[in-house]
mmCIF file of C-alpha atoms in Angstrom:
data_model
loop_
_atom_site.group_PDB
_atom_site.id
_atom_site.type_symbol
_atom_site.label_atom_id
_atom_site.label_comp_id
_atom_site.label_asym_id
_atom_site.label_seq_id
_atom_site.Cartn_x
_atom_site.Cartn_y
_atom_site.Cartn_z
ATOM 1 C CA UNK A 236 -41.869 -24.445 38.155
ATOM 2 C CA UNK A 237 -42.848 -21.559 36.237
ATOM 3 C CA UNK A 238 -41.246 -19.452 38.385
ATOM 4 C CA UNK A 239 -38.190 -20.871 37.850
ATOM 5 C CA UNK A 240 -38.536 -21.186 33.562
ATOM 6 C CA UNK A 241 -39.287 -17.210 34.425
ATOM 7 C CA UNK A 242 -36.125 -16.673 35.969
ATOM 8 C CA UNK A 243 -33.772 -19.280 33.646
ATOM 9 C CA UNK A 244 -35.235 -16.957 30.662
ATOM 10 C CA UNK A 245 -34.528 -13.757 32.430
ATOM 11 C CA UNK A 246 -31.013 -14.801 33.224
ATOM 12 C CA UNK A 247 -30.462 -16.205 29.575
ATOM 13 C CA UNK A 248 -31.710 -12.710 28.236
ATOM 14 C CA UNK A 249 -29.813 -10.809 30.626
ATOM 15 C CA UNK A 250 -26.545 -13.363 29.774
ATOM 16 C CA UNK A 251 -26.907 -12.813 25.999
ATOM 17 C CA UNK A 252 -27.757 -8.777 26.002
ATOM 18 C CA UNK A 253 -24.359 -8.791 28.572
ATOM 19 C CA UNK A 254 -21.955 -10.846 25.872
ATOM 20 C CA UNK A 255 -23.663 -8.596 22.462
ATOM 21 C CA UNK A 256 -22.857 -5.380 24.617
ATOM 22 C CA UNK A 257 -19.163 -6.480 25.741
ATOM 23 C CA UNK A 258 -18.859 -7.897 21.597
ATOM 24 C CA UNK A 259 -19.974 -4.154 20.849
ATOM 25 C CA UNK A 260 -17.841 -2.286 23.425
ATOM 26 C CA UNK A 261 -14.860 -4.102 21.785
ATOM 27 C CA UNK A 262 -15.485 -3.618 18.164
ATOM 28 C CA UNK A 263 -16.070 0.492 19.794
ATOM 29 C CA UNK A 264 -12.500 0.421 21.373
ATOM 30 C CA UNK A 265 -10.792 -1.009 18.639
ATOM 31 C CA UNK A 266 -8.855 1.371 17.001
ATOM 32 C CA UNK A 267 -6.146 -0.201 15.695
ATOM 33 C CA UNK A 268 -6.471 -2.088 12.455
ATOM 34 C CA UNK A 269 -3.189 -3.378 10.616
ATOM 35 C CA UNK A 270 -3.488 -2.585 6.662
ATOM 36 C CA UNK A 271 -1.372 -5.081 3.930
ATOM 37 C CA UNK A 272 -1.759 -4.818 0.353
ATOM 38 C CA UNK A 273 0.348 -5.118 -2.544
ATOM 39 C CA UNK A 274 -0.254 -6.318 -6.506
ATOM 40 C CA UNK A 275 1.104 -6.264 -9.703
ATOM 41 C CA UNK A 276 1.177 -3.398 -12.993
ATOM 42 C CA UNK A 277 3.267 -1.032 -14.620
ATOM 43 C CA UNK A 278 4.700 2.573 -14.678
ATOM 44 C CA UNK A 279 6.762 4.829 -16.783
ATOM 45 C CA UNK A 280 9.876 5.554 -15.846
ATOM 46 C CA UNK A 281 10.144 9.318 -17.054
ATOM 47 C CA UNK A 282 13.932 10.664 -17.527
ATOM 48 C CA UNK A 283 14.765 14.696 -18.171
ATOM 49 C CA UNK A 284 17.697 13.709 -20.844
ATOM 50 C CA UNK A 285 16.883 9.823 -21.860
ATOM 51 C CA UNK A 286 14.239 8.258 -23.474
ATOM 52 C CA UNK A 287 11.391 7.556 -21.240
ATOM 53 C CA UNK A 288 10.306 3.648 -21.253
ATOM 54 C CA UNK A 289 7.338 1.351 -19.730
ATOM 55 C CA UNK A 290 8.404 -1.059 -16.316
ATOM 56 C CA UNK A 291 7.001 -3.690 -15.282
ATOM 57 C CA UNK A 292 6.141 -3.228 -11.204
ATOM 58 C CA UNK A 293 5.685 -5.706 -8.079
ATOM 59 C CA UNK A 294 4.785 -3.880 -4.933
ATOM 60 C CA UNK A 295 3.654 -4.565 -1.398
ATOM 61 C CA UNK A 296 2.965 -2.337 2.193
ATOM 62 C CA UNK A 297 2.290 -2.894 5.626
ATOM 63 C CA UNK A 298 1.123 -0.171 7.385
ATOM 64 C CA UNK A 299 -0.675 0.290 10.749
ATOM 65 C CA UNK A 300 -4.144 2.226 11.066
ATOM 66 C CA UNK A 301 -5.651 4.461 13.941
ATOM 67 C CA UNK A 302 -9.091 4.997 13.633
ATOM 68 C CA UNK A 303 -9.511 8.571 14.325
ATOM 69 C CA UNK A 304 -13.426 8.553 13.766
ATOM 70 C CA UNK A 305 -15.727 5.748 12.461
ATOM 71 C CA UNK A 306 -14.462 5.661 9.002
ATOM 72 C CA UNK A 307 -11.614 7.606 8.975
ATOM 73 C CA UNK A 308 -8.210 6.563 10.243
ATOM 74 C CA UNK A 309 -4.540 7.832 9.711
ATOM 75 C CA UNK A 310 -1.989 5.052 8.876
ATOM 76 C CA UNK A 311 1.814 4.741 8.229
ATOM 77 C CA UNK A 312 4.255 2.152 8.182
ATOM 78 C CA UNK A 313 6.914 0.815 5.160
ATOM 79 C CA UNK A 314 6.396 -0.399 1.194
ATOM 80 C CA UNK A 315 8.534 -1.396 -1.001
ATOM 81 C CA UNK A 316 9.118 -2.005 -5.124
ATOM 82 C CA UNK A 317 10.310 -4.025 -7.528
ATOM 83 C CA UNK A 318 10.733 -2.243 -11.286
ATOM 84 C CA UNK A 319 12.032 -4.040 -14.199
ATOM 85 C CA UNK A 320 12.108 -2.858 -17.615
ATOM 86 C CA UNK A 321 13.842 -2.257 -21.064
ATOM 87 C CA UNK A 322 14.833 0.789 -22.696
ATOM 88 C CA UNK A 323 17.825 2.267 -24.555
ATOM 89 C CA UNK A 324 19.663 5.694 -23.910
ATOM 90 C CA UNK A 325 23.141 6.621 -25.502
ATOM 91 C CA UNK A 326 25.554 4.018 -24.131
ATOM 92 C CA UNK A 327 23.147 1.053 -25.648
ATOM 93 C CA UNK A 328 20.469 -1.134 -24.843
ATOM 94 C CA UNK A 329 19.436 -2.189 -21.709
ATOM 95 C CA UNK A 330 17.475 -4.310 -18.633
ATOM 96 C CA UNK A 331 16.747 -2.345 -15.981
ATOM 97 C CA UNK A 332 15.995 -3.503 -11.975
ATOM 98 C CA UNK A 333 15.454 -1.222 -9.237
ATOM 99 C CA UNK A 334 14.506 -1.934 -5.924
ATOM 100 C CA UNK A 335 12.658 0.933 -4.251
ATOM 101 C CA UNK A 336 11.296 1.573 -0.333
ATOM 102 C CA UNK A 337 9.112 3.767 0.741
ATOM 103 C CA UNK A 338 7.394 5.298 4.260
ATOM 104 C CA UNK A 339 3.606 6.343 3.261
ATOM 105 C CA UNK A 340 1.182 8.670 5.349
ATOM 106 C CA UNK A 341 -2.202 7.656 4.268
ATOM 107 C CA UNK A 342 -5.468 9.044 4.969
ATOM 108 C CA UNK A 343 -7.647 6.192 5.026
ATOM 109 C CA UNK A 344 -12.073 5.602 4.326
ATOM 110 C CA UNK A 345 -14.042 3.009 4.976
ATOM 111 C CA UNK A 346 -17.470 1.981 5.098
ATOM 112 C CA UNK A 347 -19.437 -1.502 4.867
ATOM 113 C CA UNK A 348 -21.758 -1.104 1.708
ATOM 114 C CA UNK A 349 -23.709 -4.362 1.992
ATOM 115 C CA UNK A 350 -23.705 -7.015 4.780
ATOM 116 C CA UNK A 351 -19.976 -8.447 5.772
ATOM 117 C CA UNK A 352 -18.555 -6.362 2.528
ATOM 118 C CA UNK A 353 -16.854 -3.101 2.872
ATOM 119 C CA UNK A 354 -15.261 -0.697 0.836
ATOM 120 C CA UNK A 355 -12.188 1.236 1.613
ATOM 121 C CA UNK A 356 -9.998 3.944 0.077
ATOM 122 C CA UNK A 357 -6.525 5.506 1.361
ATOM 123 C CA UNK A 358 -4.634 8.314 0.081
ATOM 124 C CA UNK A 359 -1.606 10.956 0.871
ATOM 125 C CA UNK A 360 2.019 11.276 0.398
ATOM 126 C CA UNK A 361 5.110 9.241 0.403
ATOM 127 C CA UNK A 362 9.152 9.345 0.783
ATOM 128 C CA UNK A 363 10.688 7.039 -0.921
ATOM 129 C CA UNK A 364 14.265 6.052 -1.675
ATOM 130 C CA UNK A 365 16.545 3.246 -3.855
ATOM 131 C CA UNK A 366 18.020 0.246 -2.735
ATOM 132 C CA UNK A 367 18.977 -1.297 -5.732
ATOM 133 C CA UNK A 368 19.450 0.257 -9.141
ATOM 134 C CA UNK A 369 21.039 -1.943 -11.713
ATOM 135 C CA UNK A 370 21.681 -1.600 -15.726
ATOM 136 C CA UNK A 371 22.523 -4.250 -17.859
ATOM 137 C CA UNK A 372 24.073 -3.570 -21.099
ATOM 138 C CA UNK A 373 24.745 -6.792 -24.057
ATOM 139 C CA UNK A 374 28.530 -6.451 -22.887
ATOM 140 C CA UNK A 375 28.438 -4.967 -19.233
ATOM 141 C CA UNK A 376 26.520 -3.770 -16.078
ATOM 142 C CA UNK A 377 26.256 -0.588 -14.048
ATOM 143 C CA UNK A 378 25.281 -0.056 -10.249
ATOM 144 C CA UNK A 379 23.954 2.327 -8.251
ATOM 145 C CA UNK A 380 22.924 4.521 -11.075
ATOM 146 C CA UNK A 381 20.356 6.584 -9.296
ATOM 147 C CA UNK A 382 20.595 7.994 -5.405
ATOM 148 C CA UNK A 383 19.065 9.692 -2.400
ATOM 149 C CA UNK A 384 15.418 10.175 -1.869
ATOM 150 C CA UNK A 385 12.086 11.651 -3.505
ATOM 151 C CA UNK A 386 8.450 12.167 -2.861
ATOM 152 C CA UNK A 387 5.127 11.315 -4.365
ATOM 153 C CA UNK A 388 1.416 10.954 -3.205
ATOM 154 C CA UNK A 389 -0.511 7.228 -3.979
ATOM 155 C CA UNK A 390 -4.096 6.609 -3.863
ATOM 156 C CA UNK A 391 -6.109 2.890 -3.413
ATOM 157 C CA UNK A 392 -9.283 1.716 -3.147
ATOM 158 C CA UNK A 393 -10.301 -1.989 -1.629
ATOM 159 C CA UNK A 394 -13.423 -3.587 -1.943
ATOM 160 C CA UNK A 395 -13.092 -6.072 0.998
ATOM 161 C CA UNK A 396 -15.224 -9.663 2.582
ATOM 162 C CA UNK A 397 -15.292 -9.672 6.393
ATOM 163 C CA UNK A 398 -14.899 -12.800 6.903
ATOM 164 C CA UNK A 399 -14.523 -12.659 11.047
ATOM 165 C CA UNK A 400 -15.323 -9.820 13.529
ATOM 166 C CA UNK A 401 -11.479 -9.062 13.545
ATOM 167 C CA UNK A 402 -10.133 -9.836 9.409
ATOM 168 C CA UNK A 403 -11.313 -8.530 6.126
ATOM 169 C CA UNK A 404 -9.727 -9.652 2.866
ATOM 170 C CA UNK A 405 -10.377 -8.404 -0.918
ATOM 171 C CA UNK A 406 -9.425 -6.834 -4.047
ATOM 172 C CA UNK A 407 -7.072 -3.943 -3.813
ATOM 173 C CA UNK A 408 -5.798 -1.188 -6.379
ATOM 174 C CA UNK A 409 -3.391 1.475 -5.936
ATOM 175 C CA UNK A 410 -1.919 4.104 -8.413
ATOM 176 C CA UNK A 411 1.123 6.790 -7.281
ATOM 177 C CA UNK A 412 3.051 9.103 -8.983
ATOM 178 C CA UNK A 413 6.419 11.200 -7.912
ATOM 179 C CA UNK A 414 6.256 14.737 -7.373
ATOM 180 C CA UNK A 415 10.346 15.006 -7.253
ATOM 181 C CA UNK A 416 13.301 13.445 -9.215
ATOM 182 C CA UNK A 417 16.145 11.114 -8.251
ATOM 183 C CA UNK A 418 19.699 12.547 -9.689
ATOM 184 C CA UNK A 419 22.208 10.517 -11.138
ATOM 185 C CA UNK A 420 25.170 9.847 -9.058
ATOM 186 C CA UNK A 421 28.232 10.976 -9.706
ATOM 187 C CA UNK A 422 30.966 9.394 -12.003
ATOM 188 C CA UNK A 423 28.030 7.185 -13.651
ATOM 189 C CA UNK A 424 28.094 6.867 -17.179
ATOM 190 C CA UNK A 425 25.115 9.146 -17.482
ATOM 191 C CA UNK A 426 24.193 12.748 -16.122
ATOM 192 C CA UNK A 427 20.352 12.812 -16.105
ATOM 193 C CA UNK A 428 17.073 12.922 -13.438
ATOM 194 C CA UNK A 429 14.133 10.625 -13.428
ATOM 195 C CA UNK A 430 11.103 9.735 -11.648
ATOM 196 C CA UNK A 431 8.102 7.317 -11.484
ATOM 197 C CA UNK A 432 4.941 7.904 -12.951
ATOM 198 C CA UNK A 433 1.547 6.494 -13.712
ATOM 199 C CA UNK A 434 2.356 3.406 -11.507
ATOM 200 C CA UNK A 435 -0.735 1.530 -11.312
ATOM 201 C CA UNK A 436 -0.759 -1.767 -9.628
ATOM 202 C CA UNK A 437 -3.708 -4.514 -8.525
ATOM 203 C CA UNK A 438 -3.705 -7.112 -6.256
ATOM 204 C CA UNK A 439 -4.907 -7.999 -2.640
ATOM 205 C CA UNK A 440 -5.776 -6.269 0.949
ATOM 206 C CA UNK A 441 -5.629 -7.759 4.269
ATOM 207 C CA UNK A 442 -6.778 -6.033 7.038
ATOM 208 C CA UNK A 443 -6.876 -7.547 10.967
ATOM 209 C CA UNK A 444 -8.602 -5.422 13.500
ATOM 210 C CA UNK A 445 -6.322 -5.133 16.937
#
């Protein structure tokens, strides 16, 4: 009988040490994470000719994330945002929308800082290009004021609850700024360059392991 309790332990310990080392070998081989955040703030939209003016911003991404150590990964994927504002230049007042996409290439950080909480920051450059641009005037409206494409560099930093071996959610913020200008396109009833600045946004991060 004793015997036999001496072997049902051993195989119990040997079952449980077999299951914690196959849990570990995945969490090891798990490199690929998938990264969504997105929030709510403002910007300045920041003209060469025109007054510059405040916007109010709604953003979001989705990008995927290879771990290429234990806390740092390279990610990419697609963002876009929504900009809506008021402001005045020579033909009158107006309401501005613009709809914006953009491809990031983050560098990203993380670490866990206390038990099931982890902290995590991700930063580089972006492309980023307009698919709606509208102005609307007390008497009529203008399309497609703005073209083509520009580039910037964004920063954010999550503070995130793991809530199962495989999904994290939290608190995320993220601020990004354009190095380059979007030109006016031709035949529009202004001739002028602009680009975003101090666009600071906060809102949430979801992250699922792979």
């Amino acid at each position: 009988m004793k015997k036999l309790n001496v072997i049902l332990l051993l195989t119990a310990f040997l079952s449980f040490t077999f299951a914690q080392a196959q849990d570990e070998s995945k969490k090891k081989e798990s490199k690929f994470s998938v990264m969504a955040f997105g929030g709510i703030g403002y910007g300045i939209m920041d003209s060469d000719v025109e007054s510059n003016y405040n916007v109010n911003a709604n953003s979001a991404e989705l990008v995927f994330n290879y771990k290429l150590s234990e806390k740092v990964g390279l990610a990419t994927g697609a963002g876009y945002t929504t900009l809506t504002g008021n402001g005045f230049n020579f033909a009158g007042d107006f309401y501005h929308e613009r709809v914006m996409a953009k491809i990031p290439l983050l560098v990203t950080f993380d670490c866990f800082v206390a038990d099931k909480f982890k902290f995590i920051a991700h930063l580089g450059p972006y492309a980023q290009t307009i698919f709606k641009d509208e102005y609307s005037y007390s008497n009529f409206r203008v399309e497609d004021v703005y073209e083509g494409w520009n580039f910037g560099f964004q920063l954010g930093l999550g503070f995130l609850y793991e809530a199962s071996d495989c999904f994290s959610v939290g608190l995320n913020y993220s601020g990004q700024s354009d190095f380059t200008k979007f030109e006016t396109d031709n035949g529009q009833i202004i001739n002028d360059e602009q680009r975003l600045k101090n666009l600071n946004t906060i809102g949430l991060i979801f992250i699922l392991d792979l």
